[in-house]
């Protein structure tokens, strides 16, 4: 069974009828019906989850973006940001943690790593310097992944500008960054 969908003028799905897990969405311009497009849409259950290779450290007060890739029978999911992600941080003290989980957003066709597309982006606000482990869980699909993320003070130097003669040497002192004790 294919089911019918209603799409708003902004392109949002606003109604669906039927029980099938696939359909064809056709879009027509009201003023110029010859301008149209269609797409085959299939609803699937993910069976693999991966946190994609990306920068996993950021300066304090910045937002770290952690891309999520999902597969269903080896097919890459296009969109998964509305799934019920459960995110756990090792330092899960809401006010004293290193990071604060801010939610999940659509990747808007961003590419990560070896040109792999993410279907969701998890957002983490850096609060203070340190390391923490993030666990991403999809209980209803029995999927789980984890990654170590870090936050650091901005690096500072003892000199903002250097003017060096040819064949000279100067030791630049850097402070802050991530201190691992």
PDB file of N, CA and C in Angstrom, residues 49-101:
ATOM      1  N   UNK A  49      24.221   2.332  14.135  1.00  0.00           N
ATOM      2  CA  UNK A  49      24.444   3.742  14.440  1.00  0.00           C
ATOM      3  C   UNK A  49      25.940   3.965  14.585  1.00  0.00           C
ATOM      4  N   UNK A  50      26.412   5.115  14.089  1.00  0.00           N
ATOM      5  CA  UNK A  50      27.827   5.453  14.181  1.00  0.00           C
ATOM      6  C   UNK A  50      27.963   6.949  14.449  1.00  0.00           C
ATOM      7  N   UNK A  51      28.855   7.299  15.354  1.00  0.00           N
ATOM      8  CA  UNK A  51      29.207   8.701  15.565  1.00  0.00           C
ATOM      9  C   UNK A  51      30.358   8.992  14.609  1.00  0.00           C
ATOM     10  N   UNK A  52      30.141   9.887  13.674  1.00  0.00           N
ATOM     11  CA  UNK A  52      31.110  10.122  12.605  1.00  0.00           C
ATOM     12  C   UNK A  52      32.357  10.843  13.093  1.00  0.00           C
ATOM     13  N   UNK A  53      33.448  10.604  12.385  1.00  0.00           N
ATOM     14  CA  UNK A  53      34.713  11.259  12.671  1.00  0.00           C
ATOM     15  C   UNK A  53      34.553  12.761  12.474  1.00  0.00           C
ATOM     16  N   UNK A  54      34.904  13.521  13.497  1.00  0.00           N
ATOM     17  CA  UNK A  54      34.787  14.982  13.455  1.00  0.00           C
ATOM     18  C   UNK A  54      35.622  15.540  14.595  1.00  0.00           C
ATOM     19  N   UNK A  55      35.806  16.858  14.647  1.00  0.00           N
ATOM     20  CA  UNK A  55      36.500  17.432  15.821  1.00  0.00           C
ATOM     21  C   UNK A  55      35.705  17.138  17.086  1.00  0.00           C
ATOM     22  N   UNK A  56      36.375  16.585  18.097  1.00  0.00           N
ATOM     23  CA  UNK A  56      35.697  16.238  19.355  1.00  0.00           C
ATOM     24  C   UNK A  56      36.242  17.073  20.514  1.00  0.00           C
ATOM     25  N   UNK A  57      36.785  18.232  20.168  1.00  0.00           N
ATOM     26  CA  UNK A  57      37.245  19.164  21.199  1.00  0.00           C
ATOM     27  C   UNK A  57      36.884  20.574  20.750  1.00  0.00           C
ATOM     28  N   UNK A  58      36.651  21.427  21.720  1.00  0.00           N
ATOM     29  CA  UNK A  58      36.280  22.801  21.416  1.00  0.00           C
ATOM     30  C   UNK A  58      36.680  23.718  22.557  1.00  0.00           C
ATOM     31  N   UNK A  59      36.796  25.003  22.263  1.00  0.00           N
ATOM     32  CA  UNK A  59      37.070  25.995  23.297  1.00  0.00           C
ATOM     33  C   UNK A  59      35.851  26.165  24.190  1.00  0.00           C
ATOM     34  N   UNK A  60      36.092  26.563  25.428  1.00  0.00           N
ATOM     35  CA  UNK A  60      35.012  26.842  26.364  1.00  0.00           C
ATOM     36  C   UNK A  60      34.067  27.876  25.752  1.00  0.00           C
ATOM     37  N   UNK A  61      32.782  27.692  25.973  1.00  0.00           N
ATOM     38  CA  UNK A  61      31.678  28.539  25.510  1.00  0.00           C
ATOM     39  C   UNK A  61      31.258  28.260  24.069  1.00  0.00           C
ATOM     40  N   UNK A  62      31.964  27.404  23.349  1.00  0.00           N
ATOM     41  CA  UNK A  62      31.561  27.048  21.992  1.00  0.00           C
ATOM     42  C   UNK A  62      30.644  25.836  22.013  1.00  0.00           C
ATOM     43  N   UNK A  63      30.008  25.589  20.871  1.00  0.00           N
ATOM     44  CA  UNK A  63      29.142  24.429  20.727  1.00  0.00           C
ATOM     45  C   UNK A  63      29.842  23.379  19.879  1.00  0.00           C
ATOM     46  N   UNK A  64      29.934  22.174  20.398  1.00  0.00           N
ATOM     47  CA  UNK A  64      30.513  21.042  19.676  1.00  0.00           C
ATOM     48  C   UNK A  64      29.383  20.339  18.925  1.00  0.00           C
ATOM     49  N   UNK A  65      29.612  20.043  17.656  1.00  0.00           N
ATOM     50  CA  UNK A  65      28.614  19.384  16.794  1.00  0.00           C
ATOM     51  C   UNK A  65      29.065  17.948  16.543  1.00  0.00           C
ATOM     52  N   UNK A  66      28.281  16.995  17.006  1.00  0.00           N
ATOM     53  CA  UNK A  66      28.618  15.579  16.888  1.00  0.00           C
ATOM     54  C   UNK A  66      27.668  14.915  15.883  1.00  0.00           C
ATOM     55  N   UNK A  67      28.167  14.572  14.680  1.00  0.00           N
ATOM     56  CA  UNK A  67      27.307  13.999  13.644  1.00  0.00           C
ATOM     57  C   UNK A  67      27.013  12.516  13.879  1.00  0.00           C
ATOM     58  N   UNK A  68      25.771  12.124  13.577  1.00  0.00           N
ATOM     59  CA  UNK A  68      25.312  10.748  13.737  1.00  0.00           C
ATOM     60  C   UNK A  68      24.953  10.189  12.365  1.00  0.00           C
ATOM     61  N   UNK A  69      25.455   8.993  12.096  1.00  0.00           N
ATOM     62  CA  UNK A  69      25.136   8.267  10.859  1.00  0.00           C
ATOM     63  C   UNK A  69      24.339   7.037  11.250  1.00  0.00           C
ATOM     64  N   UNK A  70      23.291   6.733  10.493  1.00  0.00           N
ATOM     65  CA  UNK A  70      22.491   5.530  10.751  1.00  0.00           C
ATOM     66  C   UNK A  70      22.275   4.773   9.455  1.00  0.00           C
ATOM     67  N   UNK A  71      22.225   3.466   9.612  1.00  0.00           N
ATOM     68  CA  UNK A  71      21.990   2.581   8.478  1.00  0.00           C
ATOM     69  C   UNK A  71      20.809   1.671   8.761  1.00  0.00           C
ATOM     70  N   UNK A  72      20.150   1.274   7.682  1.00  0.00           N
ATOM     71  CA  UNK A  72      19.119   0.250   7.744  1.00  0.00           C
ATOM     72  C   UNK A  72      19.438  -0.739   6.636  1.00  0.00           C
ATOM     73  N   UNK A  73      19.817  -1.940   7.019  1.00  0.00           N
ATOM     74  CA  UNK A  73      20.212  -2.968   6.043  1.00  0.00           C
ATOM     75  C   UNK A  73      21.236  -2.412   5.055  1.00  0.00           C
ATOM     76  N   UNK A  74      22.256  -1.741   5.567  1.00  0.00           N
ATOM     77  CA  UNK A  74      23.376  -1.175   4.816  1.00  0.00           C
ATOM     78  C   UNK A  74      23.013   0.048   3.982  1.00  0.00           C
ATOM     79  N   UNK A  75      21.773   0.525   4.063  1.00  0.00           N
ATOM     80  CA  UNK A  75      21.389   1.752   3.367  1.00  0.00           C
ATOM     81  C   UNK A  75      21.469   2.920   4.332  1.00  0.00           C
ATOM     82  N   UNK A  76      22.070   4.008   3.891  1.00  0.00           N
ATOM     83  CA  UNK A  76      22.260   5.201   4.698  1.00  0.00           C
ATOM     84  C   UNK A  76      20.932   5.940   4.873  1.00  0.00           C
ATOM     85  N   UNK A  77      20.557   6.242   6.124  1.00  0.00           N
ATOM     86  CA  UNK A  77      19.355   7.022   6.382  1.00  0.00           C
ATOM     87  C   UNK A  77      19.609   8.479   6.027  1.00  0.00           C
ATOM     88  N   UNK A  78      18.647   9.090   5.390  1.00  0.00           N
ATOM     89  CA  UNK A  78      18.746  10.482   4.979  1.00  0.00           C
ATOM     90  C   UNK A  78      18.479  11.415   6.150  1.00  0.00           C
ATOM     91  N   UNK A  79      17.504  11.052   6.975  1.00  0.00           N
ATOM     92  CA  UNK A  79      17.096  11.920   8.075  1.00  0.00           C
ATOM     93  C   UNK A  79      16.756  11.061   9.293  1.00  0.00           C
ATOM     94  N   UNK A  80      17.320  11.411  10.453  1.00  0.00           N
ATOM     95  CA  UNK A  80      17.018  10.668  11.682  1.00  0.00           C
ATOM     96  C   UNK A  80      16.969  11.575  12.902  1.00  0.00           C
ATOM     97  N   UNK A  81      16.965  12.906  12.692  1.00  0.00           N
ATOM     98  CA  UNK A  81      17.105  13.819  13.826  1.00  0.00           C
ATOM     99  C   UNK A  81      15.867  13.869  14.726  1.00  0.00           C
ATOM    100  N   UNK A  82      14.762  13.275  14.315  1.00  0.00           N
ATOM    101  CA  UNK A  82      13.566  13.267  15.167  1.00  0.00           C
ATOM    102  C   UNK A  82      13.450  11.995  16.000  1.00  0.00           C
ATOM    103  N   UNK A  83      14.436  11.115  15.906  1.00  0.00           N
ATOM    104  CA  UNK A  83      14.416   9.911  16.746  1.00  0.00           C
ATOM    105  C   UNK A  83      14.645  10.299  18.205  1.00  0.00           C
ATOM    106  N   UNK A  84      14.271   9.403  19.096  1.00  0.00           N
ATOM    107  CA  UNK A  84      14.359   9.663  20.536  1.00  0.00           C
ATOM    108  C   UNK A  84      15.751   9.310  21.058  1.00  0.00           C
ATOM    109  N   UNK A  85      16.711  10.210  20.805  1.00  0.00           N
ATOM    110  CA  UNK A  85      18.086  10.003  21.274  1.00  0.00           C
ATOM    111  C   UNK A  85      18.149  10.230  22.786  1.00  0.00           C
ATOM    112  N   UNK A  86      18.739   9.280  23.494  1.00  0.00           N
ATOM    113  CA  UNK A  86      19.029   9.455  24.919  1.00  0.00           C
ATOM    114  C   UNK A  86      20.527   9.697  25.012  1.00  0.00           C
ATOM    115  N   UNK A  87      20.913  10.854  25.525  1.00  0.00           N
ATOM    116  CA  UNK A  87      22.319  11.236  25.601  1.00  0.00           C
ATOM    117  C   UNK A  87      22.720  11.301  27.064  1.00  0.00           C
ATOM    118  N   UNK A  88      23.795  10.579  27.399  1.00  0.00           N
ATOM    119  CA  UNK A  88      24.305  10.572  28.766  1.00  0.00           C
ATOM    120  C   UNK A  88      25.744  11.065  28.758  1.00  0.00           C
ATOM    121  N   UNK A  89      26.041  11.969  29.689  1.00  0.00           N
ATOM    122  CA  UNK A  89      27.397  12.482  29.868  1.00  0.00           C
ATOM    123  C   UNK A  89      27.936  11.937  31.174  1.00  0.00           C
ATOM    124  N   UNK A  90      29.223  11.520  31.202  1.00  0.00           N
ATOM    125  CA  UNK A  90      29.835  11.037  32.446  1.00  0.00           C
ATOM    126  C   UNK A  90      29.776  12.080  33.552  1.00  0.00           C
ATOM    127  N   UNK A  91      29.845  13.346  33.168  1.00  0.00           N
ATOM    128  CA  UNK A  91      29.829  14.430  34.154  1.00  0.00           C
ATOM    129  C   UNK A  91      28.424  15.027  34.270  1.00  0.00           C
ATOM    130  N   UNK A  92      27.411  14.207  34.234  1.00  0.00           N
ATOM    131  CA  UNK A  92      26.024  14.639  34.098  1.00  0.00           C
ATOM    132  C   UNK A  92      25.488  15.403  35.308  1.00  0.00           C
ATOM    133  N   UNK A  93      26.230  16.383  35.779  1.00  0.00           N
ATOM    134  CA  UNK A  93      25.715  17.296  36.783  1.00  0.00           C
ATOM    135  C   UNK A  93      25.235  18.507  36.002  1.00  0.00           C
ATOM    136  N   UNK A  94      23.951  18.752  35.987  1.00  0.00           N
ATOM    137  CA  UNK A  94      23.368  19.766  35.104  1.00  0.00           C
ATOM    138  C   UNK A  94      24.015  21.139  35.239  1.00  0.00           C
ATOM    139  N   UNK A  95      24.457  21.524  36.407  1.00  0.00           N
ATOM    140  CA  UNK A  95      25.026  22.866  36.555  1.00  0.00           C
ATOM    141  C   UNK A  95      26.539  22.863  36.632  1.00  0.00           C
ATOM    142  N   UNK A  96      27.168  21.740  36.967  1.00  0.00           N
ATOM    143  CA  UNK A  96      28.616  21.707  37.151  1.00  0.00           C
ATOM    144  C   UNK A  96      29.350  20.891  36.097  1.00  0.00           C
ATOM    145  N   UNK A  97      28.679  20.451  35.041  1.00  0.00           N
ATOM    146  CA  UNK A  97      29.297  19.599  34.047  1.00  0.00           C
ATOM    147  C   UNK A  97      30.238  20.334  33.116  1.00  0.00           C
ATOM    148  N   UNK A  98      31.038  19.558  32.395  1.00  0.00           N
ATOM    149  CA  UNK A  98      31.970  20.101  31.410  1.00  0.00           C
ATOM    150  C   UNK A  98      31.213  20.522  30.158  1.00  0.00           C
ATOM    151  N   UNK A  99      30.235  19.714  29.766  1.00  0.00           N
ATOM    152  CA  UNK A  99      29.391  20.008  28.616  1.00  0.00           C
ATOM    153  C   UNK A  99      27.928  19.943  29.038  1.00  0.00           C
ATOM    154  N   UNK A 100      27.097  20.634  28.276  1.00  0.00           N
ATOM    155  CA  UNK A 100      25.658  20.574  28.460  1.00  0.00           C
ATOM    156  C   UNK A 100      25.059  20.154  27.122  1.00  0.00           C
ATOM    157  N   UNK A 101      24.252  19.086  27.150  1.00  0.00           N
ATOM    158  CA  UNK A 101      23.593  18.624  25.927  1.00  0.00           C
ATOM    159  C   UNK A 101      22.483  19.603  25.578  1.00  0.00           C
TER     160      UNK A 101
END
